[in-house]
Short mmCIF file of C-alpha atoms and ligand atoms in Angstrom, two decimals:
data_model
loop_
_atom_site.label_atom_id
_atom_site.label_comp_id
_atom_site.label_asym_id
_atom_site.label_seq_id
_atom_site.Cartn_x
_atom_site.Cartn_y
_atom_site.Cartn_z
CA MET A 1 18.24 -0.51 -5.40
CA ARG A 2 14.54 -0.42 -4.55
CA THR A 3 12.34 1.38 -7.10
CA PRO A 4 10.07 3.77 -5.18
CA PHE A 5 6.42 2.81 -5.43
CA VAL A 6 3.60 5.35 -5.03
CA VAL A 7 0.02 4.08 -4.91
CA GLY A 8 -3.19 6.10 -4.76
CA ASN A 9 -5.77 4.52 -2.47
CA TRP A 10 -9.05 5.98 -3.67
CA LYS A 11 -11.10 4.35 -0.89
CA LEU A 12 -14.87 4.79 -1.39
CA HIS A 13 -14.61 7.42 -4.12
CA LYS A 14 -15.25 7.74 -7.86
CA THR A 15 -17.66 6.37 -10.40
CA ILE A 16 -16.33 4.55 -13.45
CA ALA A 17 -16.47 7.75 -15.52
CA GLU A 18 -14.64 9.75 -12.83
CA SER A 19 -12.05 7.00 -12.48
CA LEU A 20 -11.37 6.97 -16.21
CA ALA A 21 -11.02 10.74 -16.29
CA LEU A 22 -8.46 10.66 -13.47
CA VAL A 23 -6.32 7.83 -14.85
CA THR A 24 -6.34 9.35 -18.30
CA GLU A 25 -4.82 12.50 -16.81
CA LEU A 26 -2.32 10.47 -14.78
CA LYS A 27 -1.29 8.53 -17.87
CA ASN A 28 -0.69 11.73 -19.80
CA GLN A 29 1.23 13.45 -17.02
CA LEU A 30 3.26 10.53 -15.68
CA GLY A 31 4.16 8.86 -18.96
CA ALA A 32 7.72 10.14 -18.86
CA LEU A 33 8.40 9.36 -15.18
CA ARG A 34 10.68 6.35 -15.32
CA GLU A 35 12.29 6.05 -11.88
CA VAL A 36 9.11 5.68 -9.85
CA ALA A 37 6.56 2.86 -10.03
CA VAL A 38 3.02 4.23 -9.83
CA GLY A 39 -0.26 2.51 -9.05
CA VAL A 40 -3.91 3.34 -8.44
CA ALA A 41 -6.41 1.49 -6.25
CA PRO A 42 -9.91 2.37 -7.47
CA PRO A 43 -13.07 0.85 -6.00
CA PHE A 44 -13.90 -2.68 -7.23
CA THR A 45 -16.54 -1.41 -9.65
CA ALA A 46 -14.02 0.62 -11.65
CA LEU A 47 -11.08 -1.82 -11.62
CA ASN A 48 -11.65 -3.42 -14.98
CA ALA A 49 -12.39 -0.20 -16.84
CA VAL A 50 -9.31 1.45 -15.30
CA ALA A 51 -7.10 -1.55 -16.09
CA LYS A 52 -8.19 -1.44 -19.71
CA ARG A 53 -7.55 2.29 -19.93
CA LEU A 54 -4.05 1.72 -18.50
CA GLU A 55 -3.14 -1.24 -20.72
CA ASP A 56 -0.59 0.77 -22.70
CA SER A 57 0.80 2.51 -19.60
CA SER A 58 3.21 1.53 -16.83
CA ILE A 59 0.73 2.58 -14.12
CA VAL A 60 -0.42 -0.55 -12.30
CA VAL A 61 -3.85 -1.29 -10.86
CA SER A 62 -4.46 -2.44 -7.31
CA ALA A 63 -7.54 -3.62 -5.46
CA GLN A 64 -8.20 -2.20 -1.97
CA ASP A 65 -8.73 -5.65 -0.44
CA CYS A 66 -9.21 -9.28 -1.48
CA TYR A 67 -10.53 -12.50 0.00
CA TRP A 68 -8.38 -15.55 0.75
CA GLU A 69 -10.50 -18.20 -1.00
CA GLU A 70 -10.60 -18.54 -4.78
CA LYS A 71 -14.27 -19.55 -5.02
CA GLY A 72 -17.21 -20.76 -3.01
CA ALA A 73 -20.15 -19.63 -0.93
CA PHE A 74 -18.69 -16.33 0.33
CA THR A 75 -21.29 -13.73 -0.58
CA GLY A 76 -19.85 -10.31 -1.23
CA GLU A 77 -16.19 -11.34 -1.38
CA VAL A 78 -13.79 -11.00 -4.33
CA ALA A 79 -11.07 -13.59 -4.99
CA PRO A 80 -7.47 -12.79 -5.92
CA GLY A 81 -7.87 -14.69 -9.20
CA MET A 82 -10.90 -12.57 -10.06
CA LEU A 83 -8.83 -9.45 -9.47
CA ARG A 84 -6.16 -10.76 -11.84
CA ASP A 85 -8.92 -11.45 -14.34
CA ALA A 86 -10.12 -7.83 -13.98
CA GLY A 87 -6.63 -6.55 -14.77
CA CYS A 88 -5.28 -5.95 -11.27
CA THR A 89 -1.72 -6.81 -10.39
CA TRP A 90 -1.76 -5.68 -6.74
CA ALA A 91 -4.01 -5.70 -3.69
CA ILE A 92 -3.87 -3.54 -0.58
CA ILE A 93 -4.31 -5.79 2.43
CA GLY A 94 -5.01 -4.99 6.07
CA HIS A 95 -5.63 -1.26 5.72
CA SER A 96 -6.40 0.24 9.14
CA GLU A 97 -9.92 1.14 8.01
CA ARG A 98 -10.54 -2.55 7.30
CA ARG A 99 -9.08 -3.45 10.69
CA GLN A 100 -11.16 -0.75 12.41
CA PHE A 101 -14.53 -1.07 10.65
CA PHE A 102 -14.63 -4.51 9.01
CA GLY A 103 -13.14 -6.95 11.48
CA GLU A 104 -9.79 -7.45 9.76
CA THR A 105 -7.34 -9.21 12.08
CA ASP A 106 -3.68 -10.18 11.91
CA GLU A 107 -4.85 -13.68 11.09
CA THR A 108 -7.05 -12.67 8.14
CA VAL A 109 -4.29 -10.36 6.89
CA GLY A 110 -1.90 -13.32 6.82
CA LYS A 111 -4.36 -15.46 4.87
CA LYS A 112 -5.06 -12.68 2.39
CA VAL A 113 -1.37 -11.94 1.79
CA LYS A 114 -0.70 -15.63 1.15
CA ALA A 115 -3.68 -15.94 -1.21
CA ALA A 116 -2.83 -12.75 -3.11
CA LEU A 117 0.77 -13.83 -3.67
CA ALA A 118 -0.31 -17.36 -4.66
CA ALA A 119 -2.61 -15.88 -7.30
CA GLY A 120 0.25 -13.82 -8.72
CA LEU A 121 -0.80 -10.49 -7.26
CA GLY A 122 1.51 -8.18 -5.38
CA ALA A 123 0.48 -7.46 -1.78
CA ILE A 124 0.65 -4.03 -0.16
CA ALA A 125 0.30 -4.98 3.50
CA CYS A 126 -0.53 -2.18 5.92
CA VAL A 127 0.80 -1.85 9.45
CA GLY A 128 0.65 0.97 11.97
CA GLU A 129 -0.30 2.12 15.44
CA THR A 130 -3.19 4.23 16.74
CA LEU A 131 -2.62 7.47 18.62
CA ALA A 132 -3.35 5.76 21.96
CA GLN A 133 -0.77 3.09 21.14
CA ARG A 134 1.83 5.69 20.17
CA ASP A 135 1.14 7.73 23.30
CA GLY A 136 1.27 4.51 25.34
CA GLY A 137 4.73 3.75 23.98
CA THR A 138 3.73 0.54 22.20
CA THR A 139 4.30 1.59 18.57
CA PHE A 140 7.04 -0.97 17.92
CA GLN A 141 5.13 -3.81 19.58
CA VAL A 142 2.02 -3.05 17.52
CA VAL A 143 3.97 -2.80 14.27
CA GLU A 144 5.81 -6.04 15.09
CA GLN A 145 2.53 -7.83 15.76
CA HIS A 146 1.12 -6.61 12.46
CA LEU A 147 4.28 -7.75 10.65
CA ARG A 148 4.02 -11.21 12.20
CA GLY A 149 0.49 -11.43 10.81
CA VAL A 150 1.61 -10.30 7.34
CA PHE A 151 4.39 -12.88 7.16
CA ALA A 152 2.66 -15.71 9.06
CA ASP A 153 1.92 -17.73 5.94
CA VAL A 154 4.47 -16.39 3.45
CA GLY A 155 7.28 -18.87 4.17
CA ALA A 156 10.73 -18.03 2.77
CA PRO A 157 10.12 -15.69 -0.18
CA ASP A 158 12.43 -16.02 -3.19
CA ALA A 159 13.85 -12.99 -4.97
CA ALA A 160 10.99 -12.74 -7.47
CA LEU A 161 8.40 -12.82 -4.70
CA LEU A 162 10.13 -10.03 -2.77
CA GLU A 163 9.31 -7.66 -5.63
CA ARG A 164 5.64 -8.39 -4.98
CA ILE A 165 5.65 -7.77 -1.23
CA VAL A 166 5.29 -4.16 -0.07
CA ILE A 167 4.80 -2.98 3.50
CA ALA A 168 2.88 0.27 4.02
CA TYR A 169 3.59 1.93 7.35
CA GLU A 170 0.48 3.97 8.07
CA PRO A 171 0.20 5.46 11.55
CA VAL A 172 -3.56 5.50 12.13
CA TRP A 173 -3.38 8.95 13.73
CA ALA A 174 -2.00 10.39 10.50
CA ILE A 175 -4.61 8.92 8.12
CA GLY A 176 -7.04 11.49 6.77
CA THR A 177 -6.24 13.83 9.65
CA GLY A 178 -3.87 16.22 7.94
CA ARG A 179 -1.44 15.39 10.73
CA THR A 180 1.44 13.63 9.03
CA ALA A 181 4.29 11.86 10.77
CA THR A 182 7.48 13.89 10.61
CA PRO A 183 10.12 12.43 8.32
CA ALA A 184 12.10 11.45 11.44
CA GLN A 185 9.11 9.75 13.08
CA ALA A 186 8.37 7.82 9.92
CA GLN A 187 12.01 6.90 9.29
CA GLU A 188 12.34 5.57 12.84
CA VAL A 189 9.53 3.07 12.28
CA HIS A 190 10.65 2.24 8.75
CA ALA A 191 14.12 1.41 10.06
CA PHE A 192 12.51 -0.76 12.75
CA ILE A 193 10.52 -2.61 10.06
CA ARG A 194 13.66 -3.16 7.99
CA GLY A 195 15.47 -4.52 11.02
CA TRP A 196 12.56 -6.83 11.78
CA LEU A 197 12.67 -8.14 8.21
CA THR A 198 16.40 -8.87 8.53
CA GLU A 199 15.88 -10.82 11.72
CA ASN A 200 12.62 -12.58 10.91
CA VAL A 201 12.52 -13.04 7.14
CA SER A 202 15.96 -12.63 5.54
CA ALA A 203 18.67 -10.11 4.71
CA ALA A 204 17.54 -10.30 1.08
CA ALA A 205 13.96 -9.49 2.11
CA SER A 206 15.11 -6.56 4.16
CA ALA A 207 17.12 -5.18 1.24
CA ALA A 208 14.46 -5.72 -1.41
CA ILE A 209 11.06 -5.17 0.20
CA ARG A 210 9.72 -1.67 -0.33
CA ILE A 211 8.29 0.13 2.66
CA GLN A 212 5.79 2.85 1.79
CA TYR A 213 4.76 5.61 4.16
CA GLY A 214 1.06 6.52 4.31
CA GLY A 215 -0.91 9.09 6.29
CA SER A 216 -1.68 12.60 5.02
CA VAL A 217 1.02 12.56 2.35
CA LYS A 218 0.65 15.78 0.35
CA PRO A 219 2.73 17.50 -2.33
CA ASP A 220 4.26 19.82 0.29
CA ASN A 221 5.48 17.10 2.67
CA ALA A 222 6.29 14.34 0.18
CA VAL A 223 9.81 15.43 -0.75
CA ALA A 224 11.06 15.45 2.85
CA LEU A 225 9.44 12.08 3.61
CA MET A 226 10.77 10.45 0.43
CA ARG A 227 14.29 11.64 1.19
CA GLU A 228 14.51 9.31 4.20
CA PRO A 229 16.62 6.25 3.45
CA ASP A 230 14.05 3.61 4.41
CA ILE A 231 10.98 5.26 2.86
CA ASP A 232 10.43 3.74 -0.58
CA GLY A 233 7.33 5.53 -1.76
CA ALA A 234 3.89 6.31 -0.44
CA LEU A 235 0.36 5.04 -0.04
CA VAL A 236 -1.71 8.14 -0.66
CA GLY A 237 -5.38 8.57 0.22
CA GLY A 238 -6.98 12.01 -0.04
CA ALA A 239 -4.27 13.57 -2.19
CA SER A 240 -4.59 10.79 -4.78
CA LEU A 241 -8.08 11.90 -5.82
CA GLN A 242 -6.80 14.93 -7.76
CA ALA A 243 -4.37 14.42 -10.63
CA ALA A 244 -2.20 17.47 -9.87
CA ASP A 245 -1.52 16.52 -6.25
CA PHE A 246 -0.93 12.86 -6.98
CA VAL A 247 1.38 13.64 -9.89
CA ALA A 248 3.40 16.00 -7.66
CA ILE A 249 3.75 13.27 -5.02
CA CYS A 250 4.85 10.71 -7.62
CA ARG A 251 7.50 13.15 -8.88
CA ALA A 252 8.64 13.80 -5.30
CA ALA A 253 9.44 10.10 -4.95
CA LYS A 254 12.02 10.26 -7.72
CA PRO A 255 15.41 9.29 -6.26
CA ALA A 256 17.69 12.32 -5.86
P1 PGA B 301 -4.63 9.83 3.63
O1 PGA B 301 -4.89 8.23 3.60
O2 PGA B 301 -3.52 10.08 2.65
O3 PGA B 301 -5.93 10.43 3.20
O4 PGA B 301 -4.23 10.16 5.01
C1 PGA B 301 -3.84 7.33 3.49
C2 PGA B 301 -4.36 5.91 3.49
O5 PGA B 301 -5.31 5.64 4.25
O6 PGA B 301 -3.86 5.04 2.78
#
């Protein structure tokens, strides 16, 4: 069985002090939640402080991006090994905001996923269509193209590696808009992703890889989304900035 995984993507929010206040609350409130894996993705500047604060907790720390080289003349970039050093165990890769505003492509996503896994990080790789693509009937093609990028350089993952690969299905039209995919809409794409994994990676990958849903997940829609058979947790933006909402979403991911 796949352990549901809920990650809070804080985006460009929170100072170090604000980050510590939030994770301290999360630690206190989620300490007893055993059946759900929980992570937070603070901005780079707060990663190390947050990781230290969470040392005695099961909440994991993720970066929001990483570079694909380990060192060199790449001003402004952060290497996977540096993220490990800062206490991170995961990195979000290929978020739609990076694709939209920062030139992320399927090719760079593939390189980043490979580099993150090689450094021992887990990779949360994001896929998902825009509203125009959904309306144009190309959702599955777009998601398939994103998946090909994610897995381009991964090779044949062994069982241990599968634990460290997560796909986040995030329809761009649902991110930060308050307009969430219905559970049926999300499940349809999640099932497509699982089928793609069976055909293009392996049956073991399809069974083990967790597929998160992301896009306006809130306490009041989380239970219905998490009930779908192929939804294995959530990547949460706005609602992860307040402890009460994020805690409620984490609890909603608990298997029935
Ligand atoms: P949202 O963001 O929950 O604010 O829609 C989700 C995400 O971008 O990961």
